C-alpha positions as YAML, in Angstrom:
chain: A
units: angstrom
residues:
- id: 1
  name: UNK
  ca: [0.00, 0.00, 0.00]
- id: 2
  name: UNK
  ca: [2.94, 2.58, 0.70]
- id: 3
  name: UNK
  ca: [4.62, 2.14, -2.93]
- id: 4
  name: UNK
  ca: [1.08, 2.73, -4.06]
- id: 5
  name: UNK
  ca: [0.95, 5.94, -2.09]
- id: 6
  name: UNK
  ca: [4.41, 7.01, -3.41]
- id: 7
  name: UNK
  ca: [3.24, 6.10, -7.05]
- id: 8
  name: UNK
  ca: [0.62, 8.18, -6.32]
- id: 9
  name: UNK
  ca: [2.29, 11.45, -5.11]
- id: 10
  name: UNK
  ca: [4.80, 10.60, -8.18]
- id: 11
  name: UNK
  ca: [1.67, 10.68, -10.67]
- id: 12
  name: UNK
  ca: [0.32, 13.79, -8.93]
- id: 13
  name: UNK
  ca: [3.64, 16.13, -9.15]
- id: 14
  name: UNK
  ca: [3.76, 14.84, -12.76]
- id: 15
  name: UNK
  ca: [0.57, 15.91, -13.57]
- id: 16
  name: UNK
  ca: [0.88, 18.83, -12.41]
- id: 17
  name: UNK
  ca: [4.23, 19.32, -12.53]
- id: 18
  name: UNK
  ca: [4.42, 21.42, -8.98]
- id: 19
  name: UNK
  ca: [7.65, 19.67, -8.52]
- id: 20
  name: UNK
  ca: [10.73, 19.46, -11.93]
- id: 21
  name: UNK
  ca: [9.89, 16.29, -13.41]
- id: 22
  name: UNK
  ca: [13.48, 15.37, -12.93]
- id: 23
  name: UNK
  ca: [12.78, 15.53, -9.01]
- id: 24
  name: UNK
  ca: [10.10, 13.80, -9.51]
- id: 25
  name: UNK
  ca: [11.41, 11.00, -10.83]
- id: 26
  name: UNK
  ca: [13.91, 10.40, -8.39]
- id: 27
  name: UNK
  ca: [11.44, 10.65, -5.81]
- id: 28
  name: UNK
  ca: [11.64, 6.55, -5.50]
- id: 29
  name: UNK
  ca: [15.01, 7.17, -4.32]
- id: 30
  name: UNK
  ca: [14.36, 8.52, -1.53]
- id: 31
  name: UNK
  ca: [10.76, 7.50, -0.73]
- id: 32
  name: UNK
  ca: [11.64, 3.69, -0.74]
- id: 33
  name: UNK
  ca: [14.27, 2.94, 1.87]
- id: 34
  name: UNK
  ca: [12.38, 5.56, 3.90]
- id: 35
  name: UNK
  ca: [9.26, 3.92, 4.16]
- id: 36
  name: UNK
  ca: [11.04, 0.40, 4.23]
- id: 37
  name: UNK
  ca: [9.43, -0.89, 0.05]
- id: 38
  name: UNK
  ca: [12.79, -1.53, -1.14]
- id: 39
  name: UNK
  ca: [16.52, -1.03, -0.15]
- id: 40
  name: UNK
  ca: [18.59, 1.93, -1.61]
- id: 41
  name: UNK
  ca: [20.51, -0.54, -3.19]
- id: 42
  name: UNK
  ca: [17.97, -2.37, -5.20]
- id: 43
  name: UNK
  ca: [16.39, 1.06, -5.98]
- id: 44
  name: UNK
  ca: [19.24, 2.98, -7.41]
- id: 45
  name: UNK
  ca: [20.39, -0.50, -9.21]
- id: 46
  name: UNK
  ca: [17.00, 0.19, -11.00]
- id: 47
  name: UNK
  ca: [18.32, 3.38, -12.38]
- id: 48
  name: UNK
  ca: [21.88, 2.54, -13.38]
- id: 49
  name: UNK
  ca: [21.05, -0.46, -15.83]
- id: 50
  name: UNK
  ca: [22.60, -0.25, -19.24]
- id: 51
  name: UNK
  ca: [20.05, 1.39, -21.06]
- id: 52
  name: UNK
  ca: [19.67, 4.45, -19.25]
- id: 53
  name: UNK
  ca: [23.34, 4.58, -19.75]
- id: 54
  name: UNK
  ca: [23.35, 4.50, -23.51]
- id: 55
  name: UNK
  ca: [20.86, 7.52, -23.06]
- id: 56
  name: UNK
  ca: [23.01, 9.53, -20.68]
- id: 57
  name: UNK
  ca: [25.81, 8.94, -23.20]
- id: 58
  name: UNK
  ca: [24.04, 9.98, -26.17]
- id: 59
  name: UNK
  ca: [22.62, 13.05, -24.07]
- id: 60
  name: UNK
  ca: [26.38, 13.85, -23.66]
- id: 61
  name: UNK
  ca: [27.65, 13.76, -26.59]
- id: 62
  name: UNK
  ca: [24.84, 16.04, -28.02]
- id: 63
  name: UNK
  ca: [25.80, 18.35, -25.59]
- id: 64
  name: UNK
  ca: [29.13, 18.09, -26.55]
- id: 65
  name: UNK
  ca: [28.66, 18.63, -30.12]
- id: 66
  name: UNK
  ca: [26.58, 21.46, -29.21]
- id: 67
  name: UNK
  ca: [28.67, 23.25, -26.93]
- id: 68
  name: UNK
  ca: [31.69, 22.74, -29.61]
- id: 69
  name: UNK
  ca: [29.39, 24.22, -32.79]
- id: 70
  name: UNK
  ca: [29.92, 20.99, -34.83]
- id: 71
  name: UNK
  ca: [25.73, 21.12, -35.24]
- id: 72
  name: UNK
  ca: [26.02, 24.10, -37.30]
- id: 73
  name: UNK
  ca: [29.08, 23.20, -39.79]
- id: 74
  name: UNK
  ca: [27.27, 19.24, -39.69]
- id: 75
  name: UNK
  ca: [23.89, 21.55, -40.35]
- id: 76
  name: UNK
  ca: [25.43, 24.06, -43.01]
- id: 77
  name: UNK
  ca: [27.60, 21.27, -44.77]
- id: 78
  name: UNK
  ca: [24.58, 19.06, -45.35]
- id: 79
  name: UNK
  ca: [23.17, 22.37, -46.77]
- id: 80
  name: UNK
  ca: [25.75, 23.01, -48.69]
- id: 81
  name: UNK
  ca: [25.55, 19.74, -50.50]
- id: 82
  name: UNK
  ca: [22.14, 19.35, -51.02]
- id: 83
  name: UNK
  ca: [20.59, 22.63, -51.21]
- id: 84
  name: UNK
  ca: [17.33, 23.76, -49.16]
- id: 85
  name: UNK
  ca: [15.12, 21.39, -50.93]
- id: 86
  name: UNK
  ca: [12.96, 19.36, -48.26]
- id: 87
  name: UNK
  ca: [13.09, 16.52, -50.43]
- id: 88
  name: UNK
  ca: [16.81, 16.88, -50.67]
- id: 89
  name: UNK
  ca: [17.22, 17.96, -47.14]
- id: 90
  name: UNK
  ca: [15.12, 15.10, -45.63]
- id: 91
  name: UNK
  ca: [17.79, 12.78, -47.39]
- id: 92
  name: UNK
  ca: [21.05, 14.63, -46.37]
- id: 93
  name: UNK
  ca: [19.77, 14.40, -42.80]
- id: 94
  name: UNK
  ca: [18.84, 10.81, -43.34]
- id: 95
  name: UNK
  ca: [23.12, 10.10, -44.78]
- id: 96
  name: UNK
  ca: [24.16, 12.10, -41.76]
- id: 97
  name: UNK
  ca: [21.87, 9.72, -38.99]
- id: 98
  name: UNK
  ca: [23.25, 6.85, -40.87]
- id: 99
  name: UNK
  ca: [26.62, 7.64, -40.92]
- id: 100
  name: UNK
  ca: [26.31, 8.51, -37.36]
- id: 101
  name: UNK
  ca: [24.64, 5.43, -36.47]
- id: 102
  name: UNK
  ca: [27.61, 3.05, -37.37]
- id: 103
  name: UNK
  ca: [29.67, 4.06, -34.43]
- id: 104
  name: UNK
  ca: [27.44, 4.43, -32.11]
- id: 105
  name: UNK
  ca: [23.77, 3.03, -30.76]
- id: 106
  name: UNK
  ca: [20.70, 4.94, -32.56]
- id: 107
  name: UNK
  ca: [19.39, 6.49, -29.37]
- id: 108
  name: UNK
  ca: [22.84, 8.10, -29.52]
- id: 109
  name: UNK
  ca: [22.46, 9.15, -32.91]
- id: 110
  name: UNK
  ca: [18.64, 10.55, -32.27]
- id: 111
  name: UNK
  ca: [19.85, 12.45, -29.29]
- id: 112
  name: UNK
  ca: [23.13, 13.76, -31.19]
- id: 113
  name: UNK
  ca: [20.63, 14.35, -34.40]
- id: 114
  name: UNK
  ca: [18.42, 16.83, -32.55]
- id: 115
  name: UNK
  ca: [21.00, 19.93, -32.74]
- id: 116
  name: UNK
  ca: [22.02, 19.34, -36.08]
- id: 117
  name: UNK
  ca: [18.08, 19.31, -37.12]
- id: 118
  name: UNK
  ca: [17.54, 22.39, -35.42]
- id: 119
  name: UNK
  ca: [20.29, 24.24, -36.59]
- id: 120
  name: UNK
  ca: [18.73, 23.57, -39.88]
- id: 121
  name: UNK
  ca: [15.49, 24.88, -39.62]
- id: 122
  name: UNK
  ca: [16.88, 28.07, -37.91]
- id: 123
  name: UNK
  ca: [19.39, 28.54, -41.33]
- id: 124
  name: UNK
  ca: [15.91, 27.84, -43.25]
- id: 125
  name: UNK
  ca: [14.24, 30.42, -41.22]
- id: 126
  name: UNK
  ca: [16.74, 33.15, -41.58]
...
């Protein structure tokens, strides 16, 4: 009945979002060993588990390209080479994911794909 509770409270701040939903969701964290549903150690095994860790590594590295500008020359090369067609763009962007995907896992390619995809529509816009 407690973990129900804490799902509860979880669902509520969610909804509502009175709380950062990144607070949120390490409410179980702290709730559990608390009120004695599950030890810290089996709770924060839940969150370390490999593929939350590709995610945090792809989150990275689109940071890192970000912070570094290689989204806009990626963004303005692909451009470059195939004009500001959306037919044209759609496939340049599609060469770039692929390329990108052979090194590393596609989550990591999404998350490193965002930037690069925005950058483009702001050069469209302007």
């Amino acid at each position: 009945m407690r973990c129900a509770y804490v799902i509860l409270i979880m669902a509520l701040f969610w909804v509502t979002e009175t709380v950062p939903l990144a607070v949120t969701s390490l409410l179980p964290v702290i709730m559990f060993p608390i009120l004695g549903i599950l030890d810290s150690r089996e709770v924060c095994s839940c969150y370390m588990n490999d593929t939350i860790m590709v995610f945090v590594g792809g989150m990275i590295l689109a940071i890192a390209i970000e912070h570094c500008n290689l989204h806009l020359r990626i963004a303005l090369t692909v451009m470059r080479f195939v004009g500001c067609s959306h037919t044209k763009l759609l496939g340049g962007i599609c060469v770039v994911t692929g390329f990108i995907s052979m090194w590393v896992s596609n989550t990591a390619a999404c998350a490193m794909m965002i930037p690069i995809i925005f950058a483009i529509l702001e050069e469209l816009e302007k």
